[in-house]
Amino acid sequence: MPCLSKVIPSIPHENTSSNFIKWLTRLSGQMERVVVSMQDPDMGVKLRNQRLLITVIPHAMTGNDIVEWLMQKFSVCDEEALHVGNLLVKFGYIYPLKEPRVLTLRPDETPYRFQTPYYWTSTRWPASELDYAIYLAKKNIRKQGELIEHEKESYNMLHKRINHTWDFVVMQAREQLRASKQRRKADRIVLECQEQAYWLVNRPPPGMMDVLDQGPERKNILNSRVQLVVPTCVCVCVCVCSFVKYCEQYQPHDPIMQGCLPSNPWITDDAMYWTINSDSVAVPTKLRVERWSFSFVELLSDPMGQRELMAYLEKEFSAENLCFWQACEDLRHGENSKIPSKVDEIYKQFLAPGATRWVNIDSKTMEKTLQGIKQPHRFVLDDAQMHIYFLMKKVMSTDLHGGTCVFPFMRRQRHSSPSPAMLTQTGEDDGKTKHHGTGNV
Amino acid sequence: MGEMEQMKKEADGLKTQIEAARKAVADTTMSAASAAVAPAPRVQLKTRRTLKGHLAKIYAMHWATDSRLMVSASQDGKLLIWDSHSGNKINAVPLKSSWVMTCSYAPSGNLVASGGLDNMCTVYNLKTPVVKTVKELDAHTGYLACCRFLSDSEILTASGDTTCALWDIESGKQKTVFLNHVGDCMCLSLSPDMNTFISGACDSLAKLWDVRDGTCKQTFQGHTSDVNAISFFHNGNTVITGSDDCTCKMFDLRADQEVISYQDAQLNAGVTSLALSVSGRLMFAGYDDFNCNIWDTLKGEKVGVLSGHDNRVSCTGVPPDGMCVCTGSWDSFLKIWN
């Protein structure tokens, strides 16, 4: 564990945006490490249920608990611990349950909660315009047009800027609202708090300090008045930083750079690595599961990952989504001559009214798709497929309990052996997964 | 005449706007951004296998998705399918035309393809008791420089007739033709999501294409000679090119410009091929001077060299599991390094 002074890297002298991004990347990485150890089931902060009006929210902690834990962990005085804790709140790794706009750590009984990794600054910065548009659209629908001033302005600005995808925005917003209505109230409140906390950090209202502001010389992209015919470029520093992050994230998975366990078959002539990583193996290695957690795409591109996802969705009675997605992939990459029959089959199984595995697509996309399949071609189901993909992604990526895993079967892996190549201990862990939801994460 | 002048003016105006937009976002360099990252360790890879079997210059190789099988093409008129770990040759496919320039393994492992100066892309089925020709895709009017399968029913080709094409293998017809390059297309690389691909040509440009609608989405300038090699990074946003001008360059799709150039004053040989490690940190580039140099993509520095071939390195490839790197050479050998 780094000492406290190393947790906060020194602010660079030159206030350039690339310096800022470097600093923010380092800071986020450190904050991530602190927050992960704060959530350790044995040595972490004490968690308890918190009553919010009439609902009970699990896995909450008091400001006091946080400060005390930091004091103890880093052996520092309460002032320093409060300072670090404040940073964790300001940068969105911990959020207050009762007064969400007050992004400071209060060393008293004020309840806080860990932000889900999906919304960490280190994972989701910079925030995407599309995501913000969907968030505002949801709020707009829920509040029936009564958005607060700065959100109303942003909403109108985005409506103009990304007008060409506005249908998608509204459709996603409606779908997400519909999906959230089907959750338990406590879960719904938690998810709303998480999302709200994320946007308070990434799009702070005027008057609130914008910790993620990239410096005085950067124009706020929403205020840019330069209208070009050409597609807008993303600034180079954001691109290179995301590239740097990618390299760092995948380095443990790069056998040439970092070796691999149990051994590299090319060096030792032992093919064990290939055996334990084959598609038909019963239990995936820890490293493989870790890679699935990098992105939904990683999960879907591993046939074993797809199988695990299917098993999980079957338990949640929503396997038809993945089946539909797979059928669309088969259509896109299959033989030309089979396209009409495949489209017909997909329609009967997934899209027709009363179909056995009906997928929930919004009416606009459905209308467009049904029209399109009258003249079937390879890409006729692309819109519908994308819609289902995003739905699956959204549902899968939001973890209700603020832990660091995405699926229950991934939770299993966390408690297994430290070796990335070792298979998990299934016997022991089955007990844990049975109690998931009631135990400490 | 007046209309032409007007259109020319509009085109020039747009070009200026594009340049301005690129400049506006060019607020840093890769070296500045990666300064905080630890340098890559000095990479010393040893030859773990030398695959002998070809009798003439090897022009191309491609790994199968299982990371053990691979196909290689040589101007001795053969495609060889290797189980590279054991060194065994699984199949030898005789080619109608020995002037082969490219080969490709289908993701399913069922098919391989090759092509060259015969202007055709021939697809073979490996799963029949005897390897059979499935289709001869014949419509290009120039040599076949590169081909890549999207699936068992679709293949992309890049040709010396300055076009790229997407074929339906079953019918043997071109579904989409990608027209925009003004020089021979030399190489292509599919994006991880297979919705786009990037091509490099003798007009020194790299172009990004949409597979579905056949349009050129973006163009990348920077090289001063033929672009011989090109590859998408696994993140889907970045592309690396290798050229006869002795440099490799990294382009970012979102920033729409060159981000870093990999060059050395002492390097005077053109780049023939390139491959990336799984994390993207290391790039293996084959050169005309018989070596394969290893570059740290973040720092822009050379961190190693693979020397051992007695002639030009014509092709390189990293298998999907990233375990090793394979180089093929005009000296007729394939070497596996780790």
PDB file of N, CA and C in Angstrom, chain A residues 17-18 22 26 218 228-230 233-237 239-240 242-244 246-248 250-251 253-257 260 264-267 269 273-274 291 332-337 378-379 382, chain B residues 17-18 21 25-28 30 32-33 36-37 48-49 68 84-85 151 153-154 168 170 175 195 212 233-235 238 250 252 254-255 259 277-279 281-282 284 298 321-324 338:
ATOM      1  N   SER A  17      -3.254  20.853 -20.874  1.00  0.00           N
ATOM      2  CA  SER A  17      -4.268  19.806 -20.734  1.00  0.00           C
ATOM      3  C   SER A  17      -3.617  18.429 -20.731  1.00  0.00           C
ATOM      4  N   SER A  18      -2.502  18.266 -21.455  1.00  0.00           N
ATOM      5  CA  SER A  18      -1.897  16.930 -21.447  1.00  0.00           C
ATOM      6  C   SER A  18      -1.292  16.627 -20.088  1.00  0.00           C
ATOM      7  N   LYS A  22      -2.398  13.509 -17.663  1.00  0.00           N
ATOM      8  CA  LYS A  22      -1.425  12.586 -17.071  1.00  0.00           C
ATOM      9  C   LYS A  22      -1.648  12.501 -15.571  1.00  0.00           C
ATOM     10  N   ARG A  26      -2.931   9.293 -13.261  1.00  0.00           N
ATOM     11  CA  ARG A  26      -2.193   8.749 -12.111  1.00  0.00           C
ATOM     12  C   ARG A  26      -3.068   8.775 -10.864  1.00  0.00           C
ATOM     13  N   ARG A 218      -8.694  25.082 -22.575  1.00  0.00           N
ATOM     14  CA  ARG A 218      -9.528  24.138 -23.307  1.00  0.00           C
ATOM     15  C   ARG A 218     -10.944  24.711 -23.424  1.00  0.00           C
ATOM     16  N   LEU A 228     -18.314  22.826 -38.453  1.00  0.00           N
ATOM     17  CA  LEU A 228     -17.572  22.364 -39.613  1.00  0.00           C
ATOM     18  C   LEU A 228     -18.375  21.321 -40.354  1.00  0.00           C
ATOM     19  N   VAL A 229     -18.133  21.231 -41.610  1.00  0.00           N
ATOM     20  CA  VAL A 229     -18.752  20.173 -42.392  1.00  0.00           C
ATOM     21  C   VAL A 229     -18.075  18.846 -42.092  1.00  0.00           C
ATOM     22  N   VAL A 230     -16.814  18.945 -41.705  1.00  0.00           N
ATOM     23  CA  VAL A 230     -16.056  17.718 -41.463  1.00  0.00           C
ATOM     24  C   VAL A 230     -16.447  17.114 -40.125  1.00  0.00           C
ATOM     25  N   CYS A 233     -13.029  16.032 -34.683  1.00  0.00           N
ATOM     26  CA  CYS A 233     -11.964  15.174 -34.195  1.00  0.00           C
ATOM     27  C   CYS A 233     -11.947  15.210 -32.683  1.00  0.00           C
ATOM     28  N   VAL A 234     -11.513  14.131 -32.121  1.00  0.00           N
ATOM     29  CA  VAL A 234     -11.278  14.110 -30.684  1.00  0.00           C
ATOM     30  C   VAL A 234      -9.863  14.595 -30.468  1.00  0.00           C
ATOM     31  N   CYS A 235      -9.623  15.295 -29.377  1.00  0.00           N
ATOM     32  CA  CYS A 235      -8.294  15.853 -29.209  1.00  0.00           C
ATOM     33  C   CYS A 235      -7.273  14.746 -29.005  1.00  0.00           C
ATOM     34  N   VAL A 236      -6.088  14.992 -29.495  1.00  0.00           N
ATOM     35  CA  VAL A 236      -5.053  13.968 -29.530  1.00  0.00           C
ATOM     36  C   VAL A 236      -4.714  13.468 -28.143  1.00  0.00           C
ATOM     37  N   CYS A 237      -4.719  14.359 -27.150  1.00  0.00           N
ATOM     38  CA  CYS A 237      -4.301  13.876 -25.830  1.00  0.00           C
ATOM     39  C   CYS A 237      -5.285  12.868 -25.266  1.00  0.00           C
ATOM     40  N   CYS A 239      -6.959  10.768 -27.105  1.00  0.00           N
ATOM     41  CA  CYS A 239      -6.709   9.551 -27.858  1.00  0.00           C
ATOM     42  C   CYS A 239      -5.475   8.832 -27.344  1.00  0.00           C
ATOM     43  N   VAL A 240      -4.383   9.580 -27.165  1.00  0.00           N
ATOM     44  CA  VAL A 240      -3.158   8.885 -26.757  1.00  0.00           C
ATOM     45  C   VAL A 240      -3.299   8.380 -25.334  1.00  0.00           C
ATOM     46  N   SER A 242      -6.012   7.285 -23.930  1.00  0.00           N
ATOM     47  CA  SER A 242      -6.787   6.044 -23.900  1.00  0.00           C
ATOM     48  C   SER A 242      -5.943   4.905 -24.447  1.00  0.00           C
ATOM     49  N   PHE A 243      -5.025   5.213 -25.376  1.00  0.00           N
ATOM     50  CA  PHE A 243      -4.133   4.188 -25.889  1.00  0.00           C
ATOM     51  C   PHE A 243      -3.185   3.720 -24.808  1.00  0.00           C
ATOM     52  N   VAL A 244      -2.627   4.659 -24.062  1.00  0.00           N
ATOM     53  CA  VAL A 244      -1.720   4.312 -22.966  1.00  0.00           C
ATOM     54  C   VAL A 244      -2.431   3.416 -21.967  1.00  0.00           C
ATOM     55  N   TYR A 246      -4.986   1.517 -22.477  1.00  0.00           N
ATOM     56  CA  TYR A 246      -5.246   0.200 -23.058  1.00  0.00           C
ATOM     57  C   TYR A 246      -4.022  -0.680 -22.916  1.00  0.00           C
ATOM     58  N   CYS A 247      -2.850  -0.138 -23.265  1.00  0.00           N
ATOM     59  CA  CYS A 247      -1.613  -0.924 -23.164  1.00  0.00           C
ATOM     60  C   CYS A 247      -1.390  -1.398 -21.740  1.00  0.00           C
ATOM     61  N   GLU A 248      -1.636  -0.498 -20.796  1.00  0.00           N
ATOM     62  CA  GLU A 248      -1.395  -0.861 -19.406  1.00  0.00           C
ATOM     63  C   GLU A 248      -2.374  -1.921 -18.944  1.00  0.00           C
ATOM     64  N   TYR A 250      -3.837  -4.190 -20.736  1.00  0.00           N
ATOM     65  CA  TYR A 250      -3.636  -5.486 -21.355  1.00  0.00           C
ATOM     66  C   TYR A 250      -2.240  -6.059 -21.132  1.00  0.00           C
ATOM     67  N   GLN A 251      -1.375  -5.291 -20.496  1.00  0.00           N
ATOM     68  CA  GLN A 251      -0.013  -5.791 -20.331  1.00  0.00           C
ATOM     69  C   GLN A 251       0.053  -7.152 -19.634  1.00  0.00           C
ATOM     70  N   HIS A 253      -1.834  -9.424 -19.898  1.00  0.00           N
ATOM     71  CA  HIS A 253      -2.370 -10.428 -20.810  1.00  0.00           C
ATOM     72  C   HIS A 253      -1.498 -10.572 -22.047  1.00  0.00           C
ATOM     73  N   ASP A 254      -0.358  -9.932 -22.027  1.00  0.00           N
ATOM     74  CA  ASP A 254       0.546  -9.956 -23.175  1.00  0.00           C
ATOM     75  C   ASP A 254       1.714 -10.874 -22.852  1.00  0.00           C
ATOM     76  N   PRO A 255       1.690 -12.106 -23.370  1.00  0.00           N
ATOM     77  CA  PRO A 255       2.710 -13.078 -22.975  1.00  0.00           C
ATOM     78  C   PRO A 255       4.127 -12.679 -23.382  1.00  0.00           C
ATOM     79  N   ILE A 256       4.246 -11.892 -24.475  1.00  0.00           N
ATOM     80  CA  ILE A 256       5.591 -11.515 -24.900  1.00  0.00           C
ATOM     81  C   ILE A 256       6.191 -10.516 -23.926  1.00  0.00           C
ATOM     82  N   MET A 257       5.332  -9.653 -23.386  1.00  0.00           N
ATOM     83  CA  MET A 257       5.850  -8.647 -22.465  1.00  0.00           C
ATOM     84  C   MET A 257       5.993  -9.192 -21.072  1.00  0.00           C
ATOM     85  N   CYS A 260       3.778 -15.885 -19.209  1.00  0.00           N
ATOM     86  CA  CYS A 260       2.455 -16.409 -18.911  1.00  0.00           C
ATOM     87  C   CYS A 260       2.607 -17.667 -18.066  1.00  0.00           C
ATOM     88  N   ASN A 264       5.113 -20.712 -21.096  1.00  0.00           N
ATOM     89  CA  ASN A 264       4.912 -20.459 -22.518  1.00  0.00           C
ATOM     90  C   ASN A 264       5.263 -21.728 -23.290  1.00  0.00           C
ATOM     91  N   PRO A 265       4.269 -22.276 -24.006  1.00  0.00           N
ATOM     92  CA  PRO A 265       4.510 -23.564 -24.680  1.00  0.00           C
ATOM     93  C   PRO A 265       5.661 -23.507 -25.676  1.00  0.00           C
ATOM     94  N   TRP A 266       5.970 -22.334 -26.193  1.00  0.00           N
ATOM     95  CA  TRP A 266       7.031 -22.218 -27.177  1.00  0.00           C
ATOM     96  C   TRP A 266       8.400 -22.329 -26.536  1.00  0.00           C
ATOM     97  N   ILE A 267       8.445 -22.050 -25.239  1.00  0.00           N
ATOM     98  CA  ILE A 267       9.741 -22.083 -24.562  1.00  0.00           C
ATOM     99  C   ILE A 267       9.945 -23.421 -23.873  1.00  0.00           C
ATOM    100  N   ASP A 269       7.951 -26.189 -24.309  1.00  0.00           N
ATOM    101  CA  ASP A 269       7.362 -27.324 -25.032  1.00  0.00           C
ATOM    102  C   ASP A 269       6.211 -27.979 -24.286  1.00  0.00           C
ATOM    103  N   TYR A 273      -0.688 -24.652 -21.140  1.00  0.00           N
ATOM    104  CA  TYR A 273      -1.386 -23.363 -21.262  1.00  0.00           C
ATOM    105  C   TYR A 273      -2.563 -23.475 -22.213  1.00  0.00           C
ATOM    106  N   TRP A 274      -2.326 -24.147 -23.368  1.00  0.00           N
ATOM    107  CA  TRP A 274      -3.403 -24.261 -24.344  1.00  0.00           C
ATOM    108  C   TRP A 274      -4.524 -25.156 -23.834  1.00  0.00           C
ATOM    109  N   ARG A 291     -10.126 -10.743 -18.210  1.00  0.00           N
ATOM    110  CA  ARG A 291     -10.204 -10.110 -19.533  1.00  0.00           C
ATOM    111  C   ARG A 291     -11.655  -9.861 -19.936  1.00  0.00           C
ATOM    112  N   ARG A 332     -25.310 -11.887 -40.488  1.00  0.00           N
ATOM    113  CA  ARG A 332     -24.347 -10.932 -41.051  1.00  0.00           C
ATOM    114  C   ARG A 332     -23.178 -11.621 -41.727  1.00  0.00           C
ATOM    115  N   HIS A 333     -22.754 -12.735 -41.159  1.00  0.00           N
ATOM    116  CA  HIS A 333     -21.535 -13.356 -41.674  1.00  0.00           C
ATOM    117  C   HIS A 333     -21.779 -14.665 -42.392  1.00  0.00           C
ATOM    118  N   GLY A 334     -23.008 -14.993 -42.622  1.00  0.00           N
ATOM    119  CA  GLY A 334     -23.294 -16.282 -43.235  1.00  0.00           C
ATOM    120  C   GLY A 334     -23.430 -16.180 -44.742  1.00  0.00           C
ATOM    121  N   GLU A 335     -23.889 -17.273 -45.320  1.00  0.00           N
ATOM    122  CA  GLU A 335     -23.978 -17.348 -46.771  1.00  0.00           C
ATOM    123  C   GLU A 335     -25.106 -16.471 -47.299  1.00  0.00           C
ATOM    124  N   ASN A 336     -24.843 -15.895 -48.444  1.00  0.00           N
ATOM    125  CA  ASN A 336     -25.801 -15.012 -49.108  1.00  0.00           C
ATOM    126  C   ASN A 336     -27.129 -15.691 -49.395  1.00  0.00           C
ATOM    127  N   SER A 337     -27.017 -16.952 -49.880  1.00  0.00           N
ATOM    128  CA  SER A 337     -28.234 -17.645 -50.314  1.00  0.00           C
ATOM    129  C   SER A 337     -29.150 -17.950 -49.144  1.00  0.00           C
ATOM    130  N   ARG A 378     -28.208  -8.634 -45.738  1.00  0.00           N
ATOM    131  CA  ARG A 378     -27.285  -9.002 -44.666  1.00  0.00           C
ATOM    132  C   ARG A 378     -27.369  -8.087 -43.450  1.00  0.00           C
ATOM    133  N   PHE A 379     -27.593  -6.810 -43.680  1.00  0.00           N
ATOM    134  CA  PHE A 379     -27.515  -5.851 -42.568  1.00  0.00           C
ATOM    135  C   PHE A 379     -28.886  -5.354 -42.119  1.00  0.00           C
ATOM    136  N   ASP A 382     -29.395  -4.869 -38.349  1.00  0.00           N
ATOM    137  CA  ASP A 382     -28.347  -4.156 -37.606  1.00  0.00           C
ATOM    138  C   ASP A 382     -28.898  -3.253 -36.506  1.00  0.00           C
TER     139      ASP A 382
ATOM    140  N   GLN B  17     -10.281  23.378 -43.961  1.00  0.00           N
ATOM    141  CA  GLN B  17     -11.061  23.192 -42.738  1.00  0.00           C
ATOM    142  C   GLN B  17     -10.646  21.919 -42.027  1.00  0.00           C
ATOM    143  N   ILE B  18     -10.441  20.844 -42.805  1.00  0.00           N
ATOM    144  CA  ILE B  18     -10.041  19.576 -42.193  1.00  0.00           C
ATOM    145  C   ILE B  18      -8.697  19.743 -41.497  1.00  0.00           C
ATOM    146  N   ALA B  21      -9.129  21.645 -38.335  1.00  0.00           N
ATOM    147  CA  ALA B  21      -9.744  20.825 -37.286  1.00  0.00           C
ATOM    148  C   ALA B  21      -8.714  19.895 -36.679  1.00  0.00           C
ATOM    149  N   VAL B  25      -7.008  19.999 -32.616  1.00  0.00           N
ATOM    150  CA  VAL B  25      -7.024  18.975 -31.577  1.00  0.00           C
ATOM    151  C   VAL B  25      -5.642  18.391 -31.324  1.00  0.00           C
ATOM    152  N   ALA B  26      -4.664  18.790 -32.108  1.00  0.00           N
ATOM    153  CA  ALA B  26      -3.313  18.233 -31.926  1.00  0.00           C
ATOM    154  C   ALA B  26      -2.613  18.955 -30.790  1.00  0.00           C
ATOM    155  N   ASP B  27      -3.034  18.662 -29.580  1.00  0.00           N
ATOM    156  CA  ASP B  27      -2.518  19.425 -28.448  1.00  0.00           C
ATOM    157  C   ASP B  27      -1.408  18.697 -27.691  1.00  0.00           C
ATOM    158  N   THR B  28      -1.042  17.537 -28.160  1.00  0.00           N
ATOM    159  CA  THR B  28       0.061  16.864 -27.477  1.00  0.00           C
ATOM    160  C   THR B  28       0.644  15.832 -28.412  1.00  0.00           C
ATOM    161  N   MET B  30       2.402  11.723 -28.553  1.00  0.00           N
ATOM    162  CA  MET B  30       2.417  10.444 -27.834  1.00  0.00           C
ATOM    163  C   MET B  30       3.553  10.421 -26.832  1.00  0.00           C
ATOM    164  N   ALA B  32       4.920  12.809 -25.221  1.00  0.00           N
ATOM    165  CA  ALA B  32       4.608  13.619 -24.040  1.00  0.00           C
ATOM    166  C   ALA B  32       3.647  12.866 -23.140  1.00  0.00           C
ATOM    167  N   ALA B  33       2.631  12.277 -23.741  1.00  0.00           N
ATOM    168  CA  ALA B  33       1.603  11.612 -22.943  1.00  0.00           C
ATOM    169  C   ALA B  33       2.127  10.352 -22.286  1.00  0.00           C
ATOM    170  N   ALA B  36       5.142   9.341 -18.537  1.00  0.00           N
ATOM    171  CA  ALA B  36       5.037   8.790 -17.183  1.00  0.00           C
ATOM    172  C   ALA B  36       5.073   7.271 -17.174  1.00  0.00           C
ATOM    173  N   VAL B  37       4.909   6.659 -18.359  1.00  0.00           N
ATOM    174  CA  VAL B  37       4.853   5.206 -18.388  1.00  0.00           C
ATOM    175  C   VAL B  37       6.260   4.641 -18.334  1.00  0.00           C
ATOM    176  N   ARG B  48      12.585 -20.022 -31.469  1.00  0.00           N
ATOM    177  CA  ARG B  48      12.152 -21.254 -30.815  1.00  0.00           C
ATOM    178  C   ARG B  48      11.899 -22.355 -31.837  1.00  0.00           C
ATOM    179  N   ARG B  49      11.585 -21.960 -33.048  1.00  0.00           N
ATOM    180  CA  ARG B  49      11.331 -22.919 -34.112  1.00  0.00           C
ATOM    181  C   ARG B  49      11.815 -22.320 -35.416  1.00  0.00           C
ATOM    182  N   ARG B  68      -2.087 -22.079 -33.262  1.00  0.00           N
ATOM    183  CA  ARG B  68      -1.088 -23.143 -33.460  1.00  0.00           C
ATOM    184  C   ARG B  68      -0.879 -23.434 -34.932  1.00  0.00           C
ATOM    185  N   SER B  84       2.539 -25.381 -36.126  1.00  0.00           N
ATOM    186  CA  SER B  84       3.833 -24.748 -35.893  1.00  0.00           C
ATOM    187  C   SER B  84       4.515 -25.225 -34.622  1.00  0.00           C
ATOM    188  N   HIS B  85       3.756 -25.666 -33.631  1.00  0.00           N
ATOM    189  CA  HIS B  85       4.380 -26.075 -32.369  1.00  0.00           C
ATOM    190  C   HIS B  85       5.183 -27.347 -32.554  1.00  0.00           C
ATOM    191  N   SER B 151     -15.478 -14.326 -42.724  1.00  0.00           N
ATOM    192  CA  SER B 151     -16.162 -15.521 -42.251  1.00  0.00           C
ATOM    193  C   SER B 151     -16.003 -16.544 -43.366  1.00  0.00           C
ATOM    194  N   SER B 153     -18.073 -17.158 -45.523  1.00  0.00           N
ATOM    195  CA  SER B 153     -18.772 -16.749 -46.737  1.00  0.00           C
ATOM    196  C   SER B 153     -18.315 -15.419 -47.302  1.00  0.00           C
ATOM    197  N   GLU B 154     -17.447 -14.703 -46.597  1.00  0.00           N
ATOM    198  CA  GLU B 154     -17.020 -13.403 -47.109  1.00  0.00           C
ATOM    199  C   GLU B 154     -15.522 -13.236 -47.012  1.00  0.00           C
ATOM    200  N   ASP B 168     -18.608 -12.402 -52.072  1.00  0.00           N
ATOM    201  CA  ASP B 168     -19.431 -13.459 -51.535  1.00  0.00           C
ATOM    202  C   ASP B 168     -18.848 -14.750 -52.098  1.00  0.00           C
ATOM    203  N   GLU B 170     -19.631 -17.905 -51.875  1.00  0.00           N
ATOM    204  CA  GLU B 170     -20.553 -18.897 -52.421  1.00  0.00           C
ATOM    205  C   GLU B 170     -20.843 -18.633 -53.893  1.00  0.00           C
ATOM    206  N   LYS B 175     -19.359  -8.293 -53.931  1.00  0.00           N
ATOM    207  CA  LYS B 175     -20.553  -7.647 -53.377  1.00  0.00           C
ATOM    208  C   LYS B 175     -20.370  -6.136 -53.343  1.00  0.00           C
ATOM    209  N   ASN B 195     -16.751  -4.121 -38.881  1.00  0.00           N
ATOM    210  CA  ASN B 195     -17.619  -3.193 -39.607  1.00  0.00           C
ATOM    211  C   ASN B 195     -16.828  -2.294 -40.535  1.00  0.00           C
ATOM    212  N   ARG B 212     -20.091  -2.042 -44.908  1.00  0.00           N
ATOM    213  CA  ARG B 212     -21.485  -2.122 -45.310  1.00  0.00           C
ATOM    214  C   ARG B 212     -21.839  -1.249 -46.501  1.00  0.00           C
ATOM    215  N   PHE B 233      -5.015  -1.805 -34.345  1.00  0.00           N
ATOM    216  CA  PHE B 233      -4.797  -2.212 -32.969  1.00  0.00           C
ATOM    217  C   PHE B 233      -6.060  -2.885 -32.454  1.00  0.00           C
ATOM    218  N   HIS B 234      -5.902  -3.709 -31.399  1.00  0.00           N
ATOM    219  CA  HIS B 234      -7.051  -4.426 -30.877  1.00  0.00           C
ATOM    220  C   HIS B 234      -8.097  -3.486 -30.288  1.00  0.00           C
ATOM    221  N   ASN B 235      -7.687  -2.236 -29.970  1.00  0.00           N
ATOM    222  CA  ASN B 235      -8.666  -1.327 -29.394  1.00  0.00           C
ATOM    223  C   ASN B 235      -9.622  -0.750 -30.437  1.00  0.00           C
ATOM    224  N   THR B 238      -6.992   2.711 -33.316  1.00  0.00           N
ATOM    225  CA  THR B 238      -5.671   3.097 -33.770  1.00  0.00           C
ATOM    226  C   THR B 238      -5.186   2.140 -34.846  1.00  0.00           C
ATOM    227  N   MET B 250       1.815   5.634 -36.576  1.00  0.00           N
ATOM    228  CA  MET B 250       0.575   5.291 -35.905  1.00  0.00           C
ATOM    229  C   MET B 250      -0.419   6.420 -36.176  1.00  0.00           C
ATOM    230  N   ASP B 252      -4.458   7.761 -35.340  1.00  0.00           N
ATOM    231  CA  ASP B 252      -5.617   7.542 -34.497  1.00  0.00           C
ATOM    232  C   ASP B 252      -6.872   7.916 -35.290  1.00  0.00           C
ATOM    233  N   ARG B 254      -9.910   8.577 -34.229  1.00  0.00           N
ATOM    234  CA  ARG B 254     -10.754   9.637 -33.689  1.00  0.00           C
ATOM    235  C   ARG B 254     -10.109  11.006 -33.857  1.00  0.00           C
ATOM    236  N   ALA B 255      -8.775  11.053 -33.732  1.00  0.00           N
ATOM    237  CA  ALA B 255      -8.093  12.336 -33.913  1.00  0.00           C
ATOM    238  C   ALA B 255      -7.869  12.615 -35.393  1.00  0.00           C
ATOM    239  N   VAL B 259      -0.135  10.183 -35.128  1.00  0.00           N
ATOM    240  CA  VAL B 259       0.134  10.431 -33.714  1.00  0.00           C
ATOM    241  C   VAL B 259       1.619  10.294 -33.406  1.00  0.00           C
ATOM    242  N   SER B 277       1.870  -6.946 -30.648  1.00  0.00           N
ATOM    243  CA  SER B 277       1.645  -7.841 -29.519  1.00  0.00           C
ATOM    244  C   SER B 277       0.236  -7.582 -28.972  1.00  0.00           C
ATOM    245  N   VAL B 278      -0.243  -8.457 -28.102  1.00  0.00           N
ATOM    246  CA  VAL B 278      -1.630  -8.398 -27.628  1.00  0.00           C
ATOM    247  C   VAL B 278      -1.974  -7.052 -26.989  1.00  0.00           C
ATOM    248  N   SER B 279      -1.057  -6.527 -26.179  1.00  0.00           N
ATOM    249  CA  SER B 279      -1.372  -5.270 -25.505  1.00  0.00           C
ATOM    250  C   SER B 279      -1.185  -4.077 -26.433  1.00  0.00           C
ATOM    251  N   ARG B 281       1.649  -2.843 -27.071  1.00  0.00           N
ATOM    252  CA  ARG B 281       2.824  -2.102 -26.642  1.00  0.00           C
ATOM    253  C   ARG B 281       4.004  -2.355 -27.575  1.00  0.00           C
ATOM    254  N   LEU B 282       4.109  -3.588 -28.062  1.00  0.00           N
ATOM    255  CA  LEU B 282       5.241  -3.923 -28.921  1.00  0.00           C
ATOM    256  C   LEU B 282       4.792  -4.093 -30.365  1.00  0.00           C
ATOM    257  N   PHE B 284       6.258  -5.426 -34.128  1.00  0.00           N
ATOM    258  CA  PHE B 284       7.321  -6.147 -34.826  1.00  0.00           C
ATOM    259  C   PHE B 284       7.240  -5.760 -36.289  1.00  0.00           C
ATOM    260  N   LEU B 298       4.581   3.048 -27.497  1.00  0.00           N
ATOM    261  CA  LEU B 298       4.308   4.248 -26.706  1.00  0.00           C
ATOM    262  C   LEU B 298       5.455   5.228 -26.765  1.00  0.00           C
ATOM    263  N   ASP B 321      -3.340 -15.545 -29.511  1.00  0.00           N
ATOM    264  CA  ASP B 321      -3.067 -15.610 -28.083  1.00  0.00           C
ATOM    265  C   ASP B 321      -1.798 -14.859 -27.708  1.00  0.00           C
ATOM    266  N   GLY B 322      -1.131 -14.278 -28.695  1.00  0.00           N
ATOM    267  CA  GLY B 322      -0.006 -13.393 -28.402  1.00  0.00           C
ATOM    268  C   GLY B 322       1.235 -14.067 -27.864  1.00  0.00           C
ATOM    269  N   MET B 323       1.337 -15.380 -28.035  1.00  0.00           N
ATOM    270  CA  MET B 323       2.418 -16.135 -27.389  1.00  0.00           C
ATOM    271  C   MET B 323       3.790 -15.927 -27.998  1.00  0.00           C
ATOM    272  N   CYS B 324       3.827 -15.566 -29.258  1.00  0.00           N
ATOM    273  CA  CYS B 324       5.118 -15.532 -29.939  1.00  0.00           C
ATOM    274  C   CYS B 324       4.961 -14.644 -31.167  1.00  0.00           C
ATOM    275  N   ASN B 338      10.336 -16.087 -29.346  1.00  0.00           N
ATOM    276  CA  ASN B 338       9.720 -15.695 -28.084  1.00  0.00           C
ATOM    277  C   ASN B 338      10.792 -15.348 -27.075  1.00  0.00           C
TER     278      ASN B 338
END
